[in-house]
């Protein structure tokens, strides 16, 4: 009987770990994905590490890198970030003034996060595109991150129901059959998933690393392609542990009405 309970407890722990594995997403969301010539040129960006559908957050350390690619040039914005709180956890924010037309690809490389439940370090290289002042140029440019989603669909001006497509890359090369997790940012908690599989959508890329997903609701959608890092990393206890590297991209859809 004791052995049975031990097995049961073990199984519950395994399932709990599997579940939490489905949910971490680094987020980078701007106050708007499109800045028109008549709009305020200052936008606000929020960086947080959360479970987008379920709503809870983890503490985020100051990122390793934060910047923007615009007009073919990368600008380091790390000095502009400030700490903030998001759902009682450490997060960051930044203000950015749009100075030129064109697509702005904002990115963040977080400091590795230790996840004891999964015994691994997590690094989600994350990006989001803001279109500015009427010039639609630059959204498909690669940042050259360790792992990255390169969009095959212009990632703004999207209606709810539109399809998003992208190529998953690692070290600049497509990742065949990469697994991509998709979550909706359930900001107001209105969506109540009827069962656990609704929390995170799981899709796979094809042989060329290309994936697609039709987004059924207006709001922010996160796409996370996860893979194992080539090298181990030291956890806070000084042990060598595997690293989960993620290529994350955020896309906003709006309601057609
Ligand atoms: Cu978590």
XYZ file of N, CA and C and ligand atoms in Angstrom:
772
model
N 0.837 -1.213 0.000
C 0.000 0.000 0.000
C 0.866 1.255 0.000
N 1.917 1.225 0.856
C 2.822 2.377 0.943
C 3.480 2.648 -0.418
N 3.916 1.541 -1.027
C 4.595 1.658 -2.324
C 3.643 2.268 -3.352
N 2.389 1.856 -3.264
C 1.378 2.380 -4.182
C 1.261 3.902 -4.047
N 1.209 4.356 -2.781
C 1.080 5.795 -2.548
C 2.316 6.551 -3.009
N 3.465 5.903 -2.778
C 4.701 6.556 -3.207
C 4.673 6.733 -4.737
N 4.234 5.681 -5.430
C 4.145 5.753 -6.887
C 3.164 6.851 -7.294
N 2.054 6.893 -6.565
C 1.023 7.879 -6.872
C 1.571 9.298 -6.707
N 2.237 9.519 -5.566
C 2.828 10.835 -5.302
C 3.850 11.157 -6.388
N 4.641 10.149 -6.736
C 5.649 10.326 -7.786
C 5.004 10.753 -9.090
N 3.935 10.069 -9.451
C 3.230 10.380 -10.702
C 2.673 11.801 -10.681
N 2.082 12.162 -9.533
C 1.515 13.502 -9.414
C 2.618 14.533 -9.621
N 3.804 14.290 -9.018
C 4.917 15.228 -9.162
C 5.348 15.325 -10.615
N 5.427 14.160 -11.275
C 5.826 14.145 -12.680
C 4.837 14.967 -13.503
N 3.549 14.753 -13.261
C 2.533 15.478 -14.031
C 2.589 16.971 -13.753
N 2.838 17.314 -12.486
C 2.935 18.731 -12.133
C 4.085 19.366 -12.907
N 5.213 18.635 -12.977
C 6.383 19.170 -13.675
C 6.074 19.323 -15.158
N 5.417 18.316 -15.727
C 5.086 18.356 -17.148
C 4.200 19.572 -17.435
N 3.229 19.772 -16.551
C 2.334 20.898 -16.729
C 3.030 22.242 -16.683
N 3.897 22.428 -15.678
C 4.547 23.729 -15.561
C 5.501 23.942 -16.730
N 5.990 22.811 -17.306
C 6.904 22.937 -18.443
C 6.207 23.583 -19.628
N 4.893 23.520 -19.639
C 4.136 24.019 -20.768
C 3.792 25.490 -20.689
N 4.398 26.185 -19.751
C 3.747 27.460 -19.524
C 4.618 28.690 -19.405
N 5.918 28.529 -19.232
C 6.731 29.746 -19.084
C 6.891 30.465 -20.409
N 6.660 31.728 -20.398
C 6.939 32.537 -21.593
C 7.588 33.848 -21.166
N 8.726 34.155 -21.773
C 9.233 35.516 -21.617
C 8.322 36.413 -22.452
N 7.985 37.565 -21.906
C 7.115 38.491 -22.646
C 7.821 39.790 -22.897
N 7.577 40.340 -24.067
C 7.945 41.723 -24.335
C 6.768 42.292 -25.121
N 6.036 43.185 -24.470
C 4.872 43.762 -25.145
C 4.918 45.288 -25.121
N 4.714 45.873 -26.299
C 4.682 47.328 -26.391
C 3.258 47.838 -26.156
N 3.145 49.127 -25.859
C 1.816 49.707 -25.647
C 0.999 49.696 -26.940
N 1.675 49.669 -28.070
C 0.976 49.504 -29.348
C 1.923 48.857 -30.352
N 1.356 48.120 -31.321
C 2.214 47.489 -32.328
C 2.309 48.349 -33.589
N 1.529 49.435 -33.635
C 1.550 50.332 -34.801
C 1.515 51.782 -34.310
N 2.500 52.553 -34.709
C 2.532 53.980 -34.365
C 2.313 54.764 -35.662
N 1.190 55.465 -35.735
C 0.879 56.233 -36.945
C 1.466 57.644 -36.812
N 1.557 58.394 -37.922
C 2.151 59.746 -37.847
C 1.429 60.677 -36.862
N 0.137 60.436 -36.602
C -0.572 61.320 -35.674
C -0.525 60.820 -34.224
N 0.027 59.635 -34.003
C 0.098 59.082 -32.639
C 1.224 59.724 -31.829
N 1.123 59.556 -30.529
C 2.208 59.875 -29.614
C 3.404 59.016 -30.026
N 4.586 59.620 -30.120
C 5.760 58.859 -30.590
C 6.414 58.059 -29.471
N 5.989 58.314 -28.254
C 6.593 57.561 -27.156
C 5.766 56.311 -26.854
N 6.439 55.171 -26.897
C 5.748 53.926 -26.558
C 6.350 53.362 -25.268
N 5.573 52.518 -24.607
C 6.047 51.874 -23.380
C 6.171 50.384 -23.654
N 7.238 49.792 -23.175
C 7.424 48.344 -23.332
C 7.479 47.704 -21.957
N 6.868 46.536 -21.865
C 6.893 45.790 -20.607
C 7.580 44.455 -20.844
N 8.445 44.099 -19.918
C 9.145 42.817 -19.987
C 8.791 42.027 -18.739
N 8.254 40.854 -18.938
C 7.975 40.014 -17.775
C 8.069 38.539 -18.149
N 8.170 37.714 -17.107
C 8.308 36.274 -17.309
C 7.087 35.642 -16.670
N 6.174 35.128 -17.505
C 4.873 34.725 -16.966
C 4.335 33.439 -17.607
N 3.225 32.991 -17.059
C 2.414 31.949 -17.682
C 1.248 32.719 -18.299
N 1.288 33.005 -19.592
C 0.362 33.996 -20.175
C -1.115 33.637 -20.050
N -1.449 32.374 -20.211
C -2.858 31.991 -20.153
C -3.340 31.876 -18.716
N -2.523 31.266 -17.865
C -2.940 31.048 -16.477
C -2.794 32.297 -15.619
N -1.875 33.163 -16.022
C -1.820 34.468 -15.379
C -0.728 34.720 -14.373
N -0.155 33.680 -13.770
C 0.835 34.018 -12.745
C 2.217 34.297 -13.334
N 3.007 34.986 -12.520
C 4.306 35.457 -12.991
C 5.437 34.865 -12.161
N 6.637 34.906 -12.715
C 7.851 34.545 -11.986
C 8.686 35.824 -11.870
N 9.667 35.798 -10.960
C 10.576 36.940 -10.858
C 11.528 36.948 -12.033
N 11.707 38.117 -12.603
C 12.622 38.258 -13.729
C 13.822 39.085 -13.277
N 15.024 38.605 -13.580
C 16.233 39.372 -13.246
C 16.491 40.384 -14.354
N 17.387 41.329 -14.100
C 17.704 42.307 -15.150
C 18.248 41.545 -16.366
N 17.704 41.811 -17.568
C 18.135 41.031 -18.739
C 19.600 41.247 -19.102
N 20.118 40.291 -19.874
C 21.481 40.380 -20.386
C 21.538 41.391 -21.527
N 20.493 41.397 -22.349
C 20.450 42.325 -23.482
C 19.017 42.764 -23.733
N 18.874 44.012 -24.139
C 17.573 44.557 -24.525
C 17.859 45.647 -25.545
N 17.202 45.564 -26.694
C 17.512 46.548 -27.723
C 16.476 46.549 -28.821
N 16.801 47.282 -29.878
C 15.896 47.377 -31.012
C 16.710 47.370 -32.310
N 16.174 46.668 -33.300
C 16.767 46.678 -34.641
C 15.865 47.540 -35.516
N 16.422 48.621 -36.044
C 15.641 49.508 -36.905
C 16.562 50.079 -37.988
N 16.055 50.117 -39.217
C 16.864 50.617 -40.326
C 18.154 49.835 -40.502
N 18.091 48.534 -40.217
C 19.272 47.679 -40.402
C 20.309 47.812 -39.301
N 19.998 48.586 -38.256
C 20.966 48.799 -37.196
C 20.412 48.445 -35.821
N 21.258 47.821 -35.013
C 20.847 47.452 -33.653
C 21.247 48.543 -32.671
N 20.328 48.865 -31.783
C 20.623 49.843 -30.743
C 20.431 49.187 -29.384
N 21.425 49.332 -28.531
C 21.366 48.790 -27.178
C 20.511 49.710 -26.307
N 19.460 49.165 -25.714
C 18.558 49.974 -24.872
C 18.582 49.523 -23.416
N 19.579 48.713 -23.069
C 19.606 48.115 -21.735
C 19.575 49.173 -20.624
N 20.227 50.299 -20.884
C 20.298 51.337 -19.840
C 18.950 52.019 -19.605
N 18.026 51.835 -20.550
C 16.749 52.542 -20.416
C 15.714 51.761 -19.597
N 16.037 50.531 -19.209
C 14.998 49.762 -18.513
C 14.968 50.062 -17.021
N 13.762 49.963 -16.484
C 13.543 50.230 -15.071
C 12.754 49.072 -14.473
N 13.023 48.778 -13.208
C 12.259 47.700 -12.582
C 10.798 48.083 -12.371
N 9.922 47.123 -12.424
C 8.518 47.340 -12.080
C 7.996 46.032 -11.500
N 6.785 46.066 -11.005
C 6.185 44.863 -10.486
C 5.078 44.417 -11.418
N 5.017 43.117 -11.672
C 3.916 42.578 -12.454
C 3.349 41.384 -11.695
N 2.112 41.507 -11.245
C 1.478 40.466 -10.440
C 2.384 39.996 -9.308
N 2.855 40.971 -8.543
C 3.685 40.746 -7.364
C 5.043 40.117 -7.658
N 5.497 40.211 -8.920
C 6.812 39.682 -9.246
C 7.645 40.724 -9.976
N 8.963 40.538 -9.866
C 9.887 41.485 -10.482
C 9.782 41.415 -11.999
N 9.646 42.581 -12.615
C 9.569 42.691 -14.070
C 10.249 44.012 -14.453
N 10.238 44.339 -15.742
C 10.906 45.573 -16.182
C 10.040 46.329 -17.179
N 10.329 47.612 -17.290
C 9.624 48.417 -18.276
C 10.614 49.383 -18.906
N 10.237 49.887 -20.062
C 11.089 50.863 -20.742
C 10.209 51.763 -21.577
N 10.637 53.004 -21.705
C 9.964 53.928 -22.614
C 10.878 54.097 -23.819
N 10.277 54.204 -24.983
C 11.093 54.374 -26.193
C 10.436 55.404 -27.092
N 11.234 56.337 -27.560
C 10.698 57.361 -28.445
C 11.014 56.996 -29.893
N 9.970 56.864 -30.708
C 10.141 56.549 -32.131
C 10.731 57.783 -32.832
N 11.859 57.566 -33.523
C 12.519 58.703 -34.172
C 12.466 58.625 -35.685
N 12.203 57.417 -36.191
C 12.229 57.261 -37.651
C 11.168 56.270 -38.104
N 10.739 56.411 -39.351
C 9.755 55.444 -39.858
C 10.410 54.083 -40.089
N 9.592 53.058 -40.086
C 10.090 51.712 -40.356
C 9.744 50.772 -39.226
N 9.995 49.483 -39.470
C 9.697 48.491 -38.454
C 10.789 48.468 -37.393
N 10.348 48.395 -36.155
C 11.253 48.335 -35.004
C 11.146 46.941 -34.403
N 12.224 46.194 -34.471
C 12.221 44.847 -33.883
C 12.869 44.929 -32.490
N 12.034 44.917 -31.467
C 12.538 44.963 -30.085
C 12.848 43.541 -29.636
N 13.934 43.408 -28.890
C 14.308 42.063 -28.432
C 14.852 42.096 -27.016
N 14.746 40.972 -26.361
C 15.320 40.833 -25.024
C 15.975 39.469 -24.895
N 17.148 39.481 -24.297
C 17.803 38.223 -23.916
C 17.838 38.220 -22.399
N 16.976 37.404 -21.784
C 16.918 37.433 -20.319
C 18.119 36.750 -19.684
N 18.351 37.080 -18.436
C 19.336 36.366 -17.635
C 18.772 34.961 -17.395
N 19.604 33.907 -17.516
C 19.087 32.543 -17.327
C 18.300 32.400 -16.028
N 17.160 31.737 -16.143
C 16.247 31.544 -15.003
C 16.329 30.101 -14.542
N 16.548 29.917 -13.253
C 16.644 28.560 -12.690
C 15.257 28.041 -12.338
N 14.866 26.923 -12.982
C 13.570 26.307 -12.710
C 13.789 24.984 -11.986
N 13.705 24.984 -10.662
C 13.982 23.756 -9.903
C 13.028 22.613 -10.253
N 11.758 22.928 -10.569
C 10.776 21.876 -10.873
C 11.181 21.066 -12.099
N 11.932 21.678 -12.997
C 12.325 20.969 -14.214
C 13.822 20.709 -14.254
N 14.522 21.190 -13.222
C 15.967 21.014 -13.137
C 16.681 21.561 -14.359
N 16.267 22.727 -14.803
C 16.988 23.323 -15.923
C 16.984 24.844 -15.861
N 17.936 25.404 -16.571
C 17.989 26.856 -16.711
C 17.172 27.205 -17.955
N 16.491 28.351 -17.927
C 15.649 28.746 -19.056
C 16.114 30.101 -19.601
N 16.334 30.169 -20.902
C 16.659 31.441 -21.556
C 15.759 31.589 -22.787
N 14.835 32.518 -22.721
C 13.928 32.758 -23.851
C 14.306 34.045 -24.582
N 14.879 33.888 -25.750
C 15.217 35.035 -26.602
C 13.905 35.505 -27.228
N 13.511 36.722 -26.928
C 12.142 37.125 -27.239
C 12.097 38.415 -28.037
N 11.157 38.471 -28.988
C 11.068 39.689 -29.786
C 9.638 40.067 -30.122
N 9.471 41.318 -30.534
C 8.177 41.851 -30.930
C 8.443 42.990 -31.918
N 7.536 43.149 -32.870
C 7.748 44.171 -33.903
C 6.742 45.311 -33.747
N 7.252 46.546 -33.826
C 6.402 47.735 -33.820
C 6.615 48.451 -35.153
N 5.510 48.660 -35.861
C 5.586 49.375 -37.132
C 5.431 50.863 -36.854
N 6.283 51.686 -37.512
C 6.228 53.116 -37.225
C 6.111 53.985 -38.462
N 5.211 54.919 -38.362
C 5.081 56.054 -39.276
C 4.910 55.662 -40.745
N 4.224 54.554 -40.960
C 3.796 54.205 -42.311
C 4.775 53.443 -43.180
N 5.997 53.235 -42.709
C 6.962 52.509 -43.530
C 7.026 51.048 -43.078
N 6.585 50.153 -43.987
C 6.544 48.727 -43.635
C 7.799 48.048 -44.156
N 8.849 48.181 -43.403
C 10.139 47.673 -43.845
C 10.960 47.234 -42.637
N 11.397 45.976 -42.684
C 12.312 45.498 -41.635
C 11.763 44.405 -40.745
N 10.441 44.134 -40.827
C 9.857 43.155 -39.906
C 10.402 41.743 -40.074
N 10.905 41.419 -41.282
C 11.406 40.053 -41.508
C 12.924 39.956 -41.355
N 13.547 41.027 -40.889
C 14.990 40.981 -40.694
C 15.349 40.155 -39.473
N 16.432 39.417 -39.595
C 16.860 38.573 -38.482
C 17.751 39.341 -37.528
N 17.576 39.065 -36.251
C 18.413 39.699 -35.236
C 19.732 38.949 -35.072
N 19.716 37.680 -35.483
C 20.910 36.854 -35.287
C 21.030 36.338 -33.867
N 19.890 36.106 -33.225
C 19.914 35.562 -31.868
C 20.297 34.087 -31.918
N 20.702 33.580 -30.779
C 21.069 32.155 -30.650
C 19.962 31.259 -31.228
N 18.724 31.606 -30.896
C 17.574 30.939 -31.505
C 16.516 32.003 -31.737
N 15.795 31.887 -32.854
C 14.933 32.997 -33.263
C 13.796 32.524 -34.158
N 12.628 33.137 -33.980
C 11.530 32.920 -34.914
C 11.592 34.037 -35.950
N 11.701 33.647 -37.215
C 11.716 34.640 -38.286
C 10.329 34.623 -38.930
N 9.581 35.729 -38.833
C 8.198 35.712 -39.319
C 8.105 35.616 -40.842
N 7.109 34.846 -41.290
C 6.806 34.750 -42.723
C 5.506 35.492 -43.024
N 4.937 36.081 -41.990
C 3.721 36.879 -42.109
C 4.073 38.230 -41.488
N 3.695 39.316 -42.126
C 3.955 40.627 -41.524
C 3.295 40.645 -40.138
N 4.074 40.830 -39.081
C 3.538 40.584 -37.733
C 2.789 41.765 -37.103
N 2.091 42.536 -37.917
C 1.216 43.595 -37.392
C 0.130 43.839 -38.429
N -0.919 44.532 -38.019
C -2.052 44.715 -38.933
C -2.791 43.400 -39.120
N -2.819 42.581 -38.069
C -3.441 41.252 -38.166
C -4.803 41.238 -37.488
N -5.764 40.647 -38.163
C -7.080 40.439 -37.574
C -7.085 39.159 -36.733
N -7.986 39.116 -35.770
C -8.227 37.868 -35.049
C -8.713 36.852 -36.076
N -8.164 35.663 -36.064
C -8.501 34.644 -37.053
C -7.417 34.484 -38.112
N -6.580 35.505 -38.268
C -5.481 35.406 -39.219
C -4.492 34.324 -38.796
N -3.769 33.853 -39.799
C -2.764 32.845 -39.536
C -1.406 33.514 -39.338
N -0.650 32.986 -38.401
C 0.733 33.432 -38.259
C 1.649 32.298 -38.686
N 2.691 32.647 -39.452
C 3.657 31.644 -39.887
C 5.057 32.162 -39.613
N 5.948 31.247 -39.315
C 7.327 31.657 -39.077
C 8.269 30.482 -39.246
N 9.566 30.807 -39.338
C 10.599 29.762 -39.399
C 11.312 29.751 -38.059
N 11.464 28.574 -37.487
C 12.237 28.451 -36.256
C 13.696 28.268 -36.648
N 14.565 29.131 -36.101
C 15.991 29.000 -36.395
C 16.799 28.843 -35.122
N 17.858 28.089 -35.262
C 18.835 27.968 -34.176
C 20.201 28.115 -34.818
N 21.037 28.982 -34.296
C 22.340 29.295 -34.882
C 22.193 29.662 -36.361
N 21.110 30.345 -36.687
C 20.898 30.819 -38.057
C 20.345 29.796 -39.023
N 20.158 28.552 -38.550
C 19.669 27.492 -39.449
C 18.266 27.030 -39.031
N 17.409 26.714 -40.015
C 16.068 26.234 -39.673
C 16.128 24.953 -38.835
N 15.159 24.805 -37.928
C 15.086 23.615 -37.075
C 13.932 22.743 -37.573
N 14.237 21.612 -38.273
C 13.165 20.750 -38.779
C 12.308 20.211 -37.635
N 11.029 20.217 -37.832
C 10.056 19.649 -36.882
C 10.150 20.230 -35.467
N 10.584 21.470 -35.386
C 10.674 22.132 -34.078
C 9.303 22.161 -33.432
N 9.274 21.993 -32.118
C 8.005 22.080 -31.407
C 7.772 23.531 -30.984
N 6.575 24.000 -31.259
C 6.253 25.388 -30.936
C 5.048 25.414 -30.001
N 5.191 26.102 -28.889
C 4.085 26.268 -27.949
C 3.461 27.636 -28.179
N 2.154 27.686 -28.131
C 1.443 28.934 -28.392
C 0.536 29.240 -27.208
N 0.618 30.476 -26.727
C -0.297 30.872 -25.646
C -0.854 32.258 -25.890
N -2.076 32.417 -25.437
C -2.759 33.703 -25.505
C -2.491 34.447 -24.199
N -2.217 35.744 -24.297
C -2.042 36.542 -23.086
C -3.425 36.885 -22.546
N -3.816 36.107 -21.558
C -5.147 36.179 -20.958
C -5.141 37.289 -19.906
N -4.955 38.504 -20.393
C -4.642 39.644 -19.525
C -5.697 39.896 -18.447
N -6.960 39.832 -18.842
C -8.025 40.121 -17.882
C -8.592 38.848 -17.236
N -8.012 37.690 -17.571
C -8.457 36.434 -16.976
C -9.828 35.969 -17.449
N -10.312 36.563 -18.549
C -11.657 36.229 -19.049
C -11.748 34.815 -19.600
N -10.640 34.341 -20.171
C -10.677 33.005 -20.777
C -10.459 31.950 -19.701
N -11.393 31.035 -19.608
C -11.273 29.922 -18.656
C -11.097 28.645 -19.470
N -9.866 28.148 -19.595
C -9.650 26.937 -20.386
C -10.465 25.769 -19.827
N -11.237 25.087 -20.672
C -12.097 23.998 -20.202
C -11.312 22.758 -19.763
N -10.061 22.640 -20.194
C -9.206 21.532 -19.774
C -7.761 21.959 -20.021
N -6.827 21.304 -19.347
C -5.421 21.707 -19.431
C -4.859 21.841 -20.855
N -5.203 20.918 -21.781
C -4.611 21.069 -23.120
C -4.974 22.380 -23.827
N -5.989 23.096 -23.332
C -6.339 24.374 -23.955
C -5.412 25.511 -23.524
N -4.672 25.302 -22.447
C -3.815 26.374 -21.931
C -2.727 26.703 -22.944
N -2.013 25.653 -23.359
C -0.924 25.832 -24.316
C -1.237 25.030 -25.567
N -1.250 25.690 -26.712
C -1.408 24.974 -27.972
C -0.040 24.445 -28.363
N 0.025 23.232 -28.859
C 1.308 22.651 -29.235
C 1.278 22.301 -30.711
N 2.200 22.878 -31.466
C 2.249 22.597 -32.897
C 3.684 22.250 -33.271
N 3.853 21.670 -34.429
C 5.197 21.339 -34.880
C 5.480 21.977 -36.221
N 6.737 22.361 -36.395
C 7.171 22.909 -37.680
C 7.308 21.760 -38.675
N 7.371 22.085 -39.954
C 7.595 21.058 -40.971
C 9.104 20.806 -41.133
N 9.459 20.061 -42.169
C 10.859 19.684 -42.380
C 11.762 20.901 -42.600
N 11.172 22.044 -42.970
C 11.963 23.263 -43.182
C 11.916 24.217 -41.985
N 11.353 23.742 -40.889
C 11.288 24.584 -39.688
C 10.174 25.610 -39.739
N 9.228 25.441 -40.696
C 8.138 26.412 -40.849
C 6.888 25.938 -40.106
N 6.324 26.824 -39.294
C 5.101 26.482 -38.565
C 4.020 27.507 -38.888
N 2.772 27.150 -38.608
C 1.689 28.116 -38.780
C 0.616 27.875 -37.730
N -0.088 28.952 -37.398
C -1.145 28.863 -36.388
C -2.147 29.984 -36.630
N -3.427 29.638 -36.671
C -4.487 30.640 -36.824
C -4.912 31.118 -35.447
N -4.818 32.407 -35.210
C -5.075 32.978 -33.878
C -6.558 33.323 -33.739
N -7.260 32.631 -32.837
C -8.727 32.742 -32.806
C -9.296 33.927 -32.039
N -8.466 34.768 -31.465
C -9.007 35.833 -30.613
C -8.127 37.082 -30.704
N -8.742 38.232 -30.485
C -7.986 39.489 -30.480
C -7.140 39.584 -29.221
N -5.929 40.057 -29.369
C -5.028 40.225 -28.226
C -3.608 39.836 -28.602
N -2.798 39.611 -27.576
C -1.403 39.228 -27.805
C -1.250 37.716 -27.773
N -0.533 37.205 -28.762
C -0.240 35.772 -28.870
C 1.262 35.545 -28.801
N 1.665 34.578 -27.970
C 3.076 34.261 -27.837
C 3.396 32.926 -28.484
N 4.475 32.908 -29.258
C 4.947 31.686 -29.920
C 6.314 31.357 -29.343
N 6.467 30.152 -28.813
C 7.733 29.776 -28.184
C 8.238 28.462 -28.752
N 9.363 28.527 -29.450
C 9.998 27.318 -29.979
C 11.146 26.982 -29.044
N 11.032 25.827 -28.392
C 12.008 25.480 -27.364
C 12.961 24.407 -27.845
N 14.217 24.551 -27.478
C 15.170 23.481 -27.768
C 16.209 23.432 -26.655
N 17.039 22.402 -26.683
C 18.039 22.276 -25.644
C 19.298 23.008 -26.085
N 19.864 23.781 -25.169
C 21.114 24.479 -25.465
C 22.252 23.500 -25.651
N 23.278 23.888 -26.400
C 24.402 22.988 -26.671
C 25.243 22.741 -25.426
N 25.346 23.757 -24.585
C 26.202 23.629 -23.410
C 25.382 23.666 -22.127
N 25.906 23.010 -21.117
C 25.250 23.067 -19.800
C 25.591 24.398 -19.143
N 24.836 24.698 -18.092
C 25.031 25.959 -17.392
C 25.026 25.657 -15.908
N 25.639 26.536 -15.124
C 25.626 26.331 -13.676
C 24.328 26.900 -13.096
N 23.673 26.100 -12.270
C 22.483 26.607 -11.571
C 22.939 27.378 -10.330
N 22.026 27.997 -9.579
C 22.470 28.787 -8.419
C 23.211 27.964 -7.365
N 23.021 26.627 -7.384
C 23.743 25.778 -6.434
C 25.104 25.345 -6.976
N 25.434 25.825 -8.166
C 26.734 25.513 -8.744
C 26.813 24.195 -9.476
N 25.658 23.553 -9.700
C 25.656 22.286 -10.434
C 25.489 22.555 -11.926
N 26.085 21.670 -12.745
C 25.905 21.785 -14.196
C 24.556 21.210 -14.579
N 23.706 22.016 -15.199
C 22.357 21.566 -15.571
C 22.071 21.933 -17.030
N 21.124 21.212 -17.666
C 20.775 21.543 -19.053
C 20.094 22.913 -19.152
N 20.131 23.459 -20.339
C 19.539 24.769 -20.590
C 18.433 24.637 -21.628
N 17.280 25.193 -21.317
C 16.212 25.264 -22.320
C 16.327 26.627 -22.987
N 16.623 26.627 -24.302
C 16.634 27.913 -24.992
C 15.352 28.027 -25.805
N 14.765 29.201 -25.757
C 13.508 29.404 -26.456
C 13.622 30.576 -27.415
N 13.004 30.397 -28.586
C 12.843 31.505 -29.522
C 11.392 31.929 -29.366
N 11.178 33.116 -28.827
C 9.813 33.554 -28.539
C 9.493 34.802 -29.350
N 8.272 34.837 -29.874
C 7.832 36.038 -30.583
C 6.398 36.343 -30.189
N 6.111 37.647 -30.032
C 4.770 38.097 -29.665
C 4.121 38.830 -30.823
N 2.845 38.525 -31.046
C 2.101 39.074 -32.174
C 0.730 39.513 -31.681
N 0.273 40.665 -32.147
C -1.047 41.137 -31.708
C -2.077 41.040 -32.832
N -3.269 40.567 -32.478
C -4.382 40.570 -33.425
C -5.457 41.517 -32.906
N -6.229 42.060 -33.823
C -7.335 42.923 -33.401
C -8.656 42.402 -33.953
N -9.709 42.734 -33.241
C -11.038 42.272 -33.593
C -11.531 42.972 -34.859
N -12.077 42.191 -35.781
C -12.642 42.770 -36.994
C -14.116 43.031 -36.728
N -14.510 44.302 -36.714
C -15.926 44.588 -36.447
C -16.350 45.868 -37.147
Cu 6.645 29.360 -13.841
